[in-house]
CSV table of C-alpha atoms (C1' of nucleotides) in Angstrom, one decimal:
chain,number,residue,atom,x,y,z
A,1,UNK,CA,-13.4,37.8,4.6
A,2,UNK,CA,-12.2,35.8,7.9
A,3,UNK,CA,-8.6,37.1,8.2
A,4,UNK,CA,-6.9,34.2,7.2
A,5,UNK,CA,-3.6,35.0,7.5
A,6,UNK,CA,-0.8,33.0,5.8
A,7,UNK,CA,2.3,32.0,8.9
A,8,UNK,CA,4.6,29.7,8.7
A,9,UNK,CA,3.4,28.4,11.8
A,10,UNK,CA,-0.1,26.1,10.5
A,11,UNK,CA,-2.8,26.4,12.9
A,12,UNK,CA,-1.9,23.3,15.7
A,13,UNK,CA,-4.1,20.9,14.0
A,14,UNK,CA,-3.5,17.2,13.6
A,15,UNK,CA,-2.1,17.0,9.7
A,16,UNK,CA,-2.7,14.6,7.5
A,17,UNK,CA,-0.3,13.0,5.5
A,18,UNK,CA,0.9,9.9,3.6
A,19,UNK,CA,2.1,8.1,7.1
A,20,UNK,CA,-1.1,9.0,8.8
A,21,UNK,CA,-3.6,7.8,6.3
A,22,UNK,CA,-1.4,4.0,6.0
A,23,UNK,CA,-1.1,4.2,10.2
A,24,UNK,CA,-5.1,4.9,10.4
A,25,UNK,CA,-5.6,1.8,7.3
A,26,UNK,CA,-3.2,-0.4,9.6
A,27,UNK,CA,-5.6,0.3,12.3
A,28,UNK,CA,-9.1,-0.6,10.4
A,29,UNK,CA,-7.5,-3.3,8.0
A,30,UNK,CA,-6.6,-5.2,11.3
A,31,UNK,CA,-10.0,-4.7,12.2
A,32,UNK,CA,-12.0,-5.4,10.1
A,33,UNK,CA,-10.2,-6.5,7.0
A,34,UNK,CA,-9.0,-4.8,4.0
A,35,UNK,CA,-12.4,-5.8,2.2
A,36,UNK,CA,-14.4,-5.4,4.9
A,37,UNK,CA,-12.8,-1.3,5.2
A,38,UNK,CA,-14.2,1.5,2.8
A,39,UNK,CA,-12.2,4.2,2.3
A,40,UNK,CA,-14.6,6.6,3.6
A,41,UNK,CA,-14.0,4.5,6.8
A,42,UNK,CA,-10.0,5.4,6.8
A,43,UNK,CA,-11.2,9.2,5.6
A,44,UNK,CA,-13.4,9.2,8.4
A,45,UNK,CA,-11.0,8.2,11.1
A,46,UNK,CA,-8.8,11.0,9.5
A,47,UNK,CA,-11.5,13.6,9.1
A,48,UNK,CA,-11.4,14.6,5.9
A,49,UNK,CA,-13.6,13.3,2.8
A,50,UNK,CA,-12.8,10.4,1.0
A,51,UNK,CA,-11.8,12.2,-1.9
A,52,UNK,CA,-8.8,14.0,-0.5
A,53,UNK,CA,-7.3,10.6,0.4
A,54,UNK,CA,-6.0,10.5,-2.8
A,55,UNK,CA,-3.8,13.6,-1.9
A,56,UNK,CA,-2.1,11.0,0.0
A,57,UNK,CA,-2.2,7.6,-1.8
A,58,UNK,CA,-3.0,6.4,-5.0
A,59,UNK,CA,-5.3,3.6,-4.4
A,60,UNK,CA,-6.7,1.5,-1.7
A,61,UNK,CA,-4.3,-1.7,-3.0
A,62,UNK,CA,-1.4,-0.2,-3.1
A,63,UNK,CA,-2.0,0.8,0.9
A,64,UNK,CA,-2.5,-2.9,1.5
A,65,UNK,CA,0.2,-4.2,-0.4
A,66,UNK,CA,2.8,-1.4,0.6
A,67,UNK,CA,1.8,-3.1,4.5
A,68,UNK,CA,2.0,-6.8,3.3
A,69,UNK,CA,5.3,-6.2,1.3
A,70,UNK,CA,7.0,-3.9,3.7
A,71,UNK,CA,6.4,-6.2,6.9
A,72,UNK,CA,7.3,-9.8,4.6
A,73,UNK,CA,10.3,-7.8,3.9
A,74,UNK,CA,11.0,-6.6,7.2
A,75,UNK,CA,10.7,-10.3,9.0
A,76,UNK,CA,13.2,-12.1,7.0
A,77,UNK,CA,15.7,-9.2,7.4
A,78,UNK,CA,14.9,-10.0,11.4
A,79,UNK,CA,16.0,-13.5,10.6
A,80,UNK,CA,19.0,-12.8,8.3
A,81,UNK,CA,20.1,-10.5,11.5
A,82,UNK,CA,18.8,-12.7,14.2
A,83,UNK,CA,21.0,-16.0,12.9
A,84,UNK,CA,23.8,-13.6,11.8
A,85,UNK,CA,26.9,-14.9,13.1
A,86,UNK,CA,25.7,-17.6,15.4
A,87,UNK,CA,27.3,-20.8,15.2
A,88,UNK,CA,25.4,-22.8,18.0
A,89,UNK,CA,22.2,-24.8,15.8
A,90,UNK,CA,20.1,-24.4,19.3
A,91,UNK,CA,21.0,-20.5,19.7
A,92,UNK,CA,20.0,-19.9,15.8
A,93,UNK,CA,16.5,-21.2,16.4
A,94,UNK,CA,16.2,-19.8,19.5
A,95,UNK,CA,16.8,-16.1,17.7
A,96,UNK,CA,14.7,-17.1,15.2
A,97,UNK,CA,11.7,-17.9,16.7
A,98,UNK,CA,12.5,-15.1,19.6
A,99,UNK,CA,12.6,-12.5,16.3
A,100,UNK,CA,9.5,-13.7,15.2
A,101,UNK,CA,7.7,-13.4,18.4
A,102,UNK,CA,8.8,-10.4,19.1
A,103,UNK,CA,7.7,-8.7,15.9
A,104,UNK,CA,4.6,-9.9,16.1
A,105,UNK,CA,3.6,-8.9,19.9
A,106,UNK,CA,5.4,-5.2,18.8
A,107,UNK,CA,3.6,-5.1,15.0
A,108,UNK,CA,0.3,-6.4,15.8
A,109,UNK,CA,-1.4,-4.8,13.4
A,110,UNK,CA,1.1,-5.5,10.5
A,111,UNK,CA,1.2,-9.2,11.4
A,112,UNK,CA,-2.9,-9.3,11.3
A,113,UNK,CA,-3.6,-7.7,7.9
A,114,UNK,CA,-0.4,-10.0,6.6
A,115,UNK,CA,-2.3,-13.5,7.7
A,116,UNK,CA,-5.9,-12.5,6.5
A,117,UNK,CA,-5.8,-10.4,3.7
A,118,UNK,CA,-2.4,-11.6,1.6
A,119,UNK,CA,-4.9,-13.2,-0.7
A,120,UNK,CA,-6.3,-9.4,-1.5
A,121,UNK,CA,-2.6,-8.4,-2.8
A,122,UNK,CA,-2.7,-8.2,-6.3
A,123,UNK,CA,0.3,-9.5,-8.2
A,124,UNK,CA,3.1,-9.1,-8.7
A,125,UNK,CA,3.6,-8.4,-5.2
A,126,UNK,CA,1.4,-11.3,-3.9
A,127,UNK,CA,4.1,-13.9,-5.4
A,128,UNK,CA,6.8,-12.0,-3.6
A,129,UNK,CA,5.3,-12.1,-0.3
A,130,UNK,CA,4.9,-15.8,-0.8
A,131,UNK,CA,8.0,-16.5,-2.1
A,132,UNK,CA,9.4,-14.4,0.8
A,133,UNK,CA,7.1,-16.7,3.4
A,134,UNK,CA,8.1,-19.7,1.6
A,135,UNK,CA,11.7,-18.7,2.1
A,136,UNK,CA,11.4,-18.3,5.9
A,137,UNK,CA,9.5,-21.6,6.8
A,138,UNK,CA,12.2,-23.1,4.6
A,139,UNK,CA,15.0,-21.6,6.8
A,140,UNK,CA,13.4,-22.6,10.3
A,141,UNK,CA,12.4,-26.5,8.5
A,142,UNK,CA,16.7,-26.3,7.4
A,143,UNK,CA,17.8,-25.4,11.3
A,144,UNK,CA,15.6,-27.9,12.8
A,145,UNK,CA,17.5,-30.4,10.3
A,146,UNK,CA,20.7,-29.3,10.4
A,147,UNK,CA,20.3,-29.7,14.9
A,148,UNK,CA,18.4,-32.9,14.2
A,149,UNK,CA,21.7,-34.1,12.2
A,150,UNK,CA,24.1,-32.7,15.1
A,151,UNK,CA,22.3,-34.5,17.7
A,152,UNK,CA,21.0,-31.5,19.2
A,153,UNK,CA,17.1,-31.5,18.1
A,154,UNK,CA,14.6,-34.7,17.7
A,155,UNK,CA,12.0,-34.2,15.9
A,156,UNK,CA,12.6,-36.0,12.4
A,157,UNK,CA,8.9,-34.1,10.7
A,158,UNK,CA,11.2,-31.0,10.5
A,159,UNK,CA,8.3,-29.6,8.0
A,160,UNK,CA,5.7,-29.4,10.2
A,161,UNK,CA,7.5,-28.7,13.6
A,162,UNK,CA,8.8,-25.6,11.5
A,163,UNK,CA,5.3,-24.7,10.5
A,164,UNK,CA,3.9,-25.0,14.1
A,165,UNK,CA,6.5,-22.8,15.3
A,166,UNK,CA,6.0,-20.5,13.3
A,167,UNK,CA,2.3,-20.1,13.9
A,168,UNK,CA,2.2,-20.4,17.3
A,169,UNK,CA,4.6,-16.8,17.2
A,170,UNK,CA,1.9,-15.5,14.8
A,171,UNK,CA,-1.3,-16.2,17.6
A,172,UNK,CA,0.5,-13.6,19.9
A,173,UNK,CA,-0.6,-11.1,17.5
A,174,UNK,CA,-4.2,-12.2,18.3
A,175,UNK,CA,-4.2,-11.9,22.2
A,176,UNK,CA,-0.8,-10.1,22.9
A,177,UNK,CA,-1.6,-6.6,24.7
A,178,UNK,CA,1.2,-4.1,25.4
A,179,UNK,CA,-0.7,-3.8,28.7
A,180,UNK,CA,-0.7,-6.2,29.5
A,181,UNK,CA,1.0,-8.2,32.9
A,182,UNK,CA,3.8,-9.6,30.3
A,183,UNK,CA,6.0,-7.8,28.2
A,184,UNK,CA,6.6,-8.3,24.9
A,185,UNK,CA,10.1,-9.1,25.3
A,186,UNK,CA,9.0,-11.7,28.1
A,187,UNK,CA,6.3,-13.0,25.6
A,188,UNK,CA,8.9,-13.7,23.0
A,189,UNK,CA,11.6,-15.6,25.5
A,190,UNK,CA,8.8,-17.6,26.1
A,191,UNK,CA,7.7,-18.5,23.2
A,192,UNK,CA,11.2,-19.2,21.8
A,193,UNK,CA,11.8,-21.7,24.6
A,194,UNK,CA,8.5,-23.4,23.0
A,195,UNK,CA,9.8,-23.4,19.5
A,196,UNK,CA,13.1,-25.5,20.7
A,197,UNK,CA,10.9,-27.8,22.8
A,198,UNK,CA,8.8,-28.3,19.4
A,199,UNK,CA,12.7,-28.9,17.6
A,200,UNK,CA,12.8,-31.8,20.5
A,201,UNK,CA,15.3,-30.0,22.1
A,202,UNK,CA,17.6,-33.1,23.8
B,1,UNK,CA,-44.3,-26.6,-25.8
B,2,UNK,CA,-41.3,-29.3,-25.4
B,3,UNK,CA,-41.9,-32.5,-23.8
B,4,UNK,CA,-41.5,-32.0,-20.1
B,5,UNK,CA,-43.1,-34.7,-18.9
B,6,UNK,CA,-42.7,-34.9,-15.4
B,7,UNK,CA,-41.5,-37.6,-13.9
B,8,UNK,CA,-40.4,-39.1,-10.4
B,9,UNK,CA,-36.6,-39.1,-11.0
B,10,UNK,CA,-35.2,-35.7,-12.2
B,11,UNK,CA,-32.9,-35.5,-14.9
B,12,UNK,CA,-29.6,-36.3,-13.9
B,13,UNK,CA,-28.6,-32.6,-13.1
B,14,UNK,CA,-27.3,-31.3,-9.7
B,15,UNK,CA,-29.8,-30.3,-7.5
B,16,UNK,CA,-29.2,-26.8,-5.5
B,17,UNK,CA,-30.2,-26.6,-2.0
B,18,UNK,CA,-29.1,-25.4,1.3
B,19,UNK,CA,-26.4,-27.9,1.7
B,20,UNK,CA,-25.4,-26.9,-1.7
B,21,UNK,CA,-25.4,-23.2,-0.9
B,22,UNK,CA,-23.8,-23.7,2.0
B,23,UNK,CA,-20.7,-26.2,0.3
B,24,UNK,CA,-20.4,-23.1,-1.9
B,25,UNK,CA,-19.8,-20.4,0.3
B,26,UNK,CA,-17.6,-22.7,2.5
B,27,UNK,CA,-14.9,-23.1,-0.4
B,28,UNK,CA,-15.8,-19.2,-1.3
B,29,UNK,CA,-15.4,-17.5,2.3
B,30,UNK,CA,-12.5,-19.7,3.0
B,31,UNK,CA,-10.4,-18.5,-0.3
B,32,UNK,CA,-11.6,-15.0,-0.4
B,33,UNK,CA,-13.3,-13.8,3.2
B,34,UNK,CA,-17.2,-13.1,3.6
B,35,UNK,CA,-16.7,-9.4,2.8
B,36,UNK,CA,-14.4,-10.5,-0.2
B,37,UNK,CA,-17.2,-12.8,-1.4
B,38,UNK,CA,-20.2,-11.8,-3.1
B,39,UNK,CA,-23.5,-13.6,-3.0
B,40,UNK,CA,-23.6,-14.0,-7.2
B,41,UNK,CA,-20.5,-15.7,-6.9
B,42,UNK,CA,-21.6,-18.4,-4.6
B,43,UNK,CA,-24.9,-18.4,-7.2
B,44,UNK,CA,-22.6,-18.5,-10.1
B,45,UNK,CA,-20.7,-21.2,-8.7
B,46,UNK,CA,-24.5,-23.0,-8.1
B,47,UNK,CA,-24.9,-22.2,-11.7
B,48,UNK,CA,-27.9,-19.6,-11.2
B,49,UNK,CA,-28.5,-16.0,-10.5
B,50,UNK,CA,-28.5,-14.0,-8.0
B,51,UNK,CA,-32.1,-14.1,-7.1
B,52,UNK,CA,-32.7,-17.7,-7.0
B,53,UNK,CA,-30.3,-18.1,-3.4
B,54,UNK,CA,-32.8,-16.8,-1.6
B,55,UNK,CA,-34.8,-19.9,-1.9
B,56,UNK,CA,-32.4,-21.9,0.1
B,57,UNK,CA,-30.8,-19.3,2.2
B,58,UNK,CA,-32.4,-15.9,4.0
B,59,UNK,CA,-29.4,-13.9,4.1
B,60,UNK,CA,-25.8,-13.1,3.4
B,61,UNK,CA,-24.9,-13.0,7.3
B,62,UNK,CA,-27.0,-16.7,8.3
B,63,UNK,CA,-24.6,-18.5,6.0
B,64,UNK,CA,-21.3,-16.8,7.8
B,65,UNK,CA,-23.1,-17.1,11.2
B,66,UNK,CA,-24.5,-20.5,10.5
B,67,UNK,CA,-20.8,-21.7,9.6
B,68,UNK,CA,-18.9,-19.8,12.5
B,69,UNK,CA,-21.7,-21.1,15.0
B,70,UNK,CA,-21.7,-24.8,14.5
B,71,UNK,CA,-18.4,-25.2,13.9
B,72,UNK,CA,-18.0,-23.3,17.1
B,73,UNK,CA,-20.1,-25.4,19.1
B,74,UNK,CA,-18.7,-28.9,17.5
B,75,UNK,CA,-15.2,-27.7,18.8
B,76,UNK,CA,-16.5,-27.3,22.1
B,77,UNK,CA,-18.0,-30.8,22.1
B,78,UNK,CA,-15.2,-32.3,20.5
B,79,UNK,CA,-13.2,-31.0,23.3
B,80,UNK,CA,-15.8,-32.6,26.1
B,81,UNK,CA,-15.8,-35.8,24.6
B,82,UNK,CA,-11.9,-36.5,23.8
B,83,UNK,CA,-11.2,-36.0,27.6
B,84,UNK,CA,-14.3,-37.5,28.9
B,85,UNK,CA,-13.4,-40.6,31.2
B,86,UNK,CA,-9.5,-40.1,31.1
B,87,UNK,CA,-8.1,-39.4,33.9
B,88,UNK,CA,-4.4,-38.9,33.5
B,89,UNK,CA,-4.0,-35.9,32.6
B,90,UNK,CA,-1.5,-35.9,30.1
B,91,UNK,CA,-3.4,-38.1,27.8
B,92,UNK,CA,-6.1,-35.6,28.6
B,93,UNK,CA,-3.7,-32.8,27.2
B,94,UNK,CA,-3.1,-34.8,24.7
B,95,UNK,CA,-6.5,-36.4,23.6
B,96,UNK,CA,-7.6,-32.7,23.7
B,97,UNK,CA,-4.5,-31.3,20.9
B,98,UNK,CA,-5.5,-34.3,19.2
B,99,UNK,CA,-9.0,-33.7,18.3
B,100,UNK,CA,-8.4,-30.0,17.6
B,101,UNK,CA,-5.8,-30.3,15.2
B,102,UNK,CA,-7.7,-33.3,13.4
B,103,UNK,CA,-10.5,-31.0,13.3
B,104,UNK,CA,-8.3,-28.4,11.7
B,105,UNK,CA,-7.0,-31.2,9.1
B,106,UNK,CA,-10.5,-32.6,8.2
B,107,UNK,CA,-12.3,-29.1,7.9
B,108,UNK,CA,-9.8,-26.9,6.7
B,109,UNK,CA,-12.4,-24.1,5.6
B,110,UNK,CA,-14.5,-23.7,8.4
B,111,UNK,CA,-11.2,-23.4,10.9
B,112,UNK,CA,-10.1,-20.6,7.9
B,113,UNK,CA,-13.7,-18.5,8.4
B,114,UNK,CA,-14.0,-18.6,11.9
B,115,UNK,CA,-10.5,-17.6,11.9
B,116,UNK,CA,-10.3,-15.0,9.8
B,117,UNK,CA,-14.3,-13.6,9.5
B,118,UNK,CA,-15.1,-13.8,13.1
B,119,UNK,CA,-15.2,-10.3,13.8
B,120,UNK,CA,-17.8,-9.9,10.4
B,121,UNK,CA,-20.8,-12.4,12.4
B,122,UNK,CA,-23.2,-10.0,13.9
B,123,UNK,CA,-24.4,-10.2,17.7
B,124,UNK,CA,-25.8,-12.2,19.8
B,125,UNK,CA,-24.0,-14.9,17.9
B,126,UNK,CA,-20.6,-13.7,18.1
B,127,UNK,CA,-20.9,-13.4,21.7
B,128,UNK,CA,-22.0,-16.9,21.8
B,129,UNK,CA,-18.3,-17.9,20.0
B,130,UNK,CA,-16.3,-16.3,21.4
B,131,UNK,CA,-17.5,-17.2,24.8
B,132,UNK,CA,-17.1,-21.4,23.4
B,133,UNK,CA,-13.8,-20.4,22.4
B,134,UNK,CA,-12.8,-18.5,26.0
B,135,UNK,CA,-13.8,-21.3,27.2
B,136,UNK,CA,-12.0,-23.7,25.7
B,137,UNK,CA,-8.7,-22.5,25.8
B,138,UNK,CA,-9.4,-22.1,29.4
B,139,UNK,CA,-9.9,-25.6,29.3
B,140,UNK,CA,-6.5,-26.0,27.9
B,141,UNK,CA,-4.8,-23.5,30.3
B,142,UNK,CA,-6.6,-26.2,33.1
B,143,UNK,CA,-5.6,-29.0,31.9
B,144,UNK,CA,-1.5,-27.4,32.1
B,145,UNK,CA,-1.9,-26.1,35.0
B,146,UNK,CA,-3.2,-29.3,36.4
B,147,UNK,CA,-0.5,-31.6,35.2
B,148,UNK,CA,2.1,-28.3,36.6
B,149,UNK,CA,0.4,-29.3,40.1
B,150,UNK,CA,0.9,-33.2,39.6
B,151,UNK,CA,4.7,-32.7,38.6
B,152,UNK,CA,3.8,-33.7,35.4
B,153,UNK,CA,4.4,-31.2,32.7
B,154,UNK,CA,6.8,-27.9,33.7
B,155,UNK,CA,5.4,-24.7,32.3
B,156,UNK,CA,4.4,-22.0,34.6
B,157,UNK,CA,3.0,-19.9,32.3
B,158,UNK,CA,-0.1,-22.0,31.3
B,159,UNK,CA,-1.9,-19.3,29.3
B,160,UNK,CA,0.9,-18.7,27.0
B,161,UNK,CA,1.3,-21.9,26.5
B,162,UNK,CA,-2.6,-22.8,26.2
B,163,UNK,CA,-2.7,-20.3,23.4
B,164,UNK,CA,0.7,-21.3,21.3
B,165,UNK,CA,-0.4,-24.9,21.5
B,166,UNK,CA,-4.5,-24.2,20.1
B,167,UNK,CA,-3.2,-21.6,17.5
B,168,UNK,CA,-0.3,-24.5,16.6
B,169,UNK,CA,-3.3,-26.5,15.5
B,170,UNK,CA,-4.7,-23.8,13.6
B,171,UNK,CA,-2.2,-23.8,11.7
B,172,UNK,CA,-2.8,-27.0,10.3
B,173,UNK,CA,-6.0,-25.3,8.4
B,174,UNK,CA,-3.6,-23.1,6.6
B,175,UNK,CA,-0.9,-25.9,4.7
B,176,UNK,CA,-3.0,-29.3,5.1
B,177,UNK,CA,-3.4,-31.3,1.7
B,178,UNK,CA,-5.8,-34.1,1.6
B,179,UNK,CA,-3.8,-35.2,-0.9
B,180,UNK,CA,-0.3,-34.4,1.0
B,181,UNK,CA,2.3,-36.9,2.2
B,182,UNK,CA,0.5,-37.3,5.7
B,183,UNK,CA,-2.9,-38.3,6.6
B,184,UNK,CA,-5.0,-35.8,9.0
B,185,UNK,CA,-4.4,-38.4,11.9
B,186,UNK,CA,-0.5,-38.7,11.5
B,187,UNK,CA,-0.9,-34.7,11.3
B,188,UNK,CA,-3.0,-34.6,14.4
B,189,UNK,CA,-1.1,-37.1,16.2
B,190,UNK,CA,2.5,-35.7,15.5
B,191,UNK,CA,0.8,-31.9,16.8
B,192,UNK,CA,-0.3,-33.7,19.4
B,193,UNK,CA,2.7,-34.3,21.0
B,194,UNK,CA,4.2,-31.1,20.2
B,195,UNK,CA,1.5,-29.5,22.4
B,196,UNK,CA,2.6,-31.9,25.2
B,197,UNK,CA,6.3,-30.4,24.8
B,198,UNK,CA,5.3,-26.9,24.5
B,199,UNK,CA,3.4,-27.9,28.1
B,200,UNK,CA,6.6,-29.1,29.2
B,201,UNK,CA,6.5,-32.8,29.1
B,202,UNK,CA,9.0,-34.4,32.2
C,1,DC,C1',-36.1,-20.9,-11.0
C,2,DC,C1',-36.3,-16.2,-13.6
C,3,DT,C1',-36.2,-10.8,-15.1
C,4,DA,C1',-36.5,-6.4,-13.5
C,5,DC,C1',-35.4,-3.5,-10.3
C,6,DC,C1',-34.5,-1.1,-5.5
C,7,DG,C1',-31.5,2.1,-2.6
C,8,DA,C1',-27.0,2.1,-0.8
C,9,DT,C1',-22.4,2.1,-1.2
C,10,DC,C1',-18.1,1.1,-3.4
C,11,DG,C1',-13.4,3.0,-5.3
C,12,DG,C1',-12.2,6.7,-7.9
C,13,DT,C1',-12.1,11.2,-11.0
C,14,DA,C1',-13.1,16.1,-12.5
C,15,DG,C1',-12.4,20.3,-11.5
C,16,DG,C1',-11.7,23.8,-8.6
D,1,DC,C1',-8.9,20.4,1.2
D,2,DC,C1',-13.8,20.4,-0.9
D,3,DT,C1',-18.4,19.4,-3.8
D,4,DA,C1',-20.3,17.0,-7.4
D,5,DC,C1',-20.4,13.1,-9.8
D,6,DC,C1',-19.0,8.6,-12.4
D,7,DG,C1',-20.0,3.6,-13.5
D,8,DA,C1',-20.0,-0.6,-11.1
D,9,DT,C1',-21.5,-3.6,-7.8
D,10,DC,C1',-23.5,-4.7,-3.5
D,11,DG,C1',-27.4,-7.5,-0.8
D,12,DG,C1',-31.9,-8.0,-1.3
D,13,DT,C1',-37.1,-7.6,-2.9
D,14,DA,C1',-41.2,-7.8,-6.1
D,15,DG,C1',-43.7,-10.5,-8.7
D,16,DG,C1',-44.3,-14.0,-11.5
DNA sequence: CCTACCGATCGGTAGG
DNA sequence: CCTACCGATCGGTAGG
């Protein structure tokens, strides 16, 4: 027998745990899709076999919905914060959008696997997610009326100005690269300016 | 033996062929991916087996490429002929939003597979896309930068900008209804001028 | 257009 | 953490 030696010290070896198998499925979901991934794929990229991956999970949905959930969640507790205490219509949009942006040039992968595969996500958590969506495009459509009412914003199709807004912060996580000449705090001022000018920002 | 005489009409029963194979796996990529779709769904859809698809179709992968391609390549022309002959080039900025977002209104599941199951076509053809699509939002990025030069629109940073203002559009694939409170031109032409604002419109 | 069938691979379990 | 293995399903072919 190999002396094999029990120390507290384990031998300096990458280990694999619950946060590394979701970080390497964030990685090929993004890719190539959650359908288009097979778990021998993620066990691969981990290198074990596929089998042990259910030492660290219990099935490949639950990976994808604990991602889709987690991030929905996350992004309207950036806008709760972001419009917290701001009283200036312009400045609330601005934070917003700016919010949004930002996640998504700084959770690329997140914001990906969110916009392809929420369709995949079984229920109940696929009405939650979409609930939580619908909640936030109704928030941005609400400050675009509430400046349009105040003179501050022109732009009377508040529905679908809040809509483009919103989707032009979600290309960023297509092309943004950290890098890349821009950061991604630049990224997101700029793309906040666009979101007022969208408002019709007098 | 049944009476099957045949005759020149057919009885009045839909006829499958590659058009209608092709219809299928539109609506069937578009709701559920290419790797989330299986081929005896799109035959059961058809109303036949498995089998039989492969007497309108040679594989899987031609009916993803075939989609992705031509689509591809109408954007590309779509593109070319809005902005042929106009000069100004705002109205060139803005002829050029136009079609892409009425595009994204009127074919709502092609701008959803090429969107989301790009990465799943197979080579050359992928190349082939994603070199239209380079080059169109390059196109774009022109066109900003052009009217920046003329004093016309105020927006330094013309890629950005270029890729808010085509991924805007995509949007439109995402929440369009045919059957909505706007048509796909009021759509197109209220995008339209958001794309001019995001360019920085004096 | 069908039935019958192919090898490959899928997500997941048993049992250690 | 592994090997061995499960039933189901995949895209696709043979042959009529």
């Amino acid at each position: 027998m190999a002396s094999k030696v029990p120390i507290d010290q384990p031998e300096a070896k990458t280990t694999v745990n619950p946060a590394a198998v979701r970080e390497a499925a964030l990685t090929l979901f993004a890719e190539r899709g959650y359908h288009g991934t097979a778990l021998s794929q993620i066990a691969g990229v981990l290198g074990i076999r596929t089998p042990s991956l259910y030492n660290h999970m219990r099935a490949k949905q639950d990976l994808l919905r604990d991602i889709v959930s987690e991030t929905t969640e996350q992004v309207w507790a950036d806008y709760e914060q972001a419009v917290e205490g701001v009283d200036d219509v312009v400045e609330r949009l601005r934070r917003a959008a700016r919010v949004y942006a930002l996640r998504h040039a700084t959770h690329r992968r997140e914001a990906l696997i969110v916009n392809r595969d929420i369709a995949s996500v079984e229920e109940p958590a696929r009405s939650r997610v979409l609930e939580l969506r619908r909640r936030h495009a109704q928030a941005i459509k609400g400050l675009i009326d509430e400046g349009v009412r105040e003179g501050r914003f022109d732009e009377p199709e508040s529905t679908l100005a809040a809509f483009g807004i919103l989707e032009m912060c979600v290309s960023i996580a297509r092309w943004f690269r950290e890098d890349g000449p821009q950061s991604a705090e630049t990224v997101a001022d700029t793309y906040s300016t666009y979101a007022l000018r969208v408002a019709g920002l007098g």
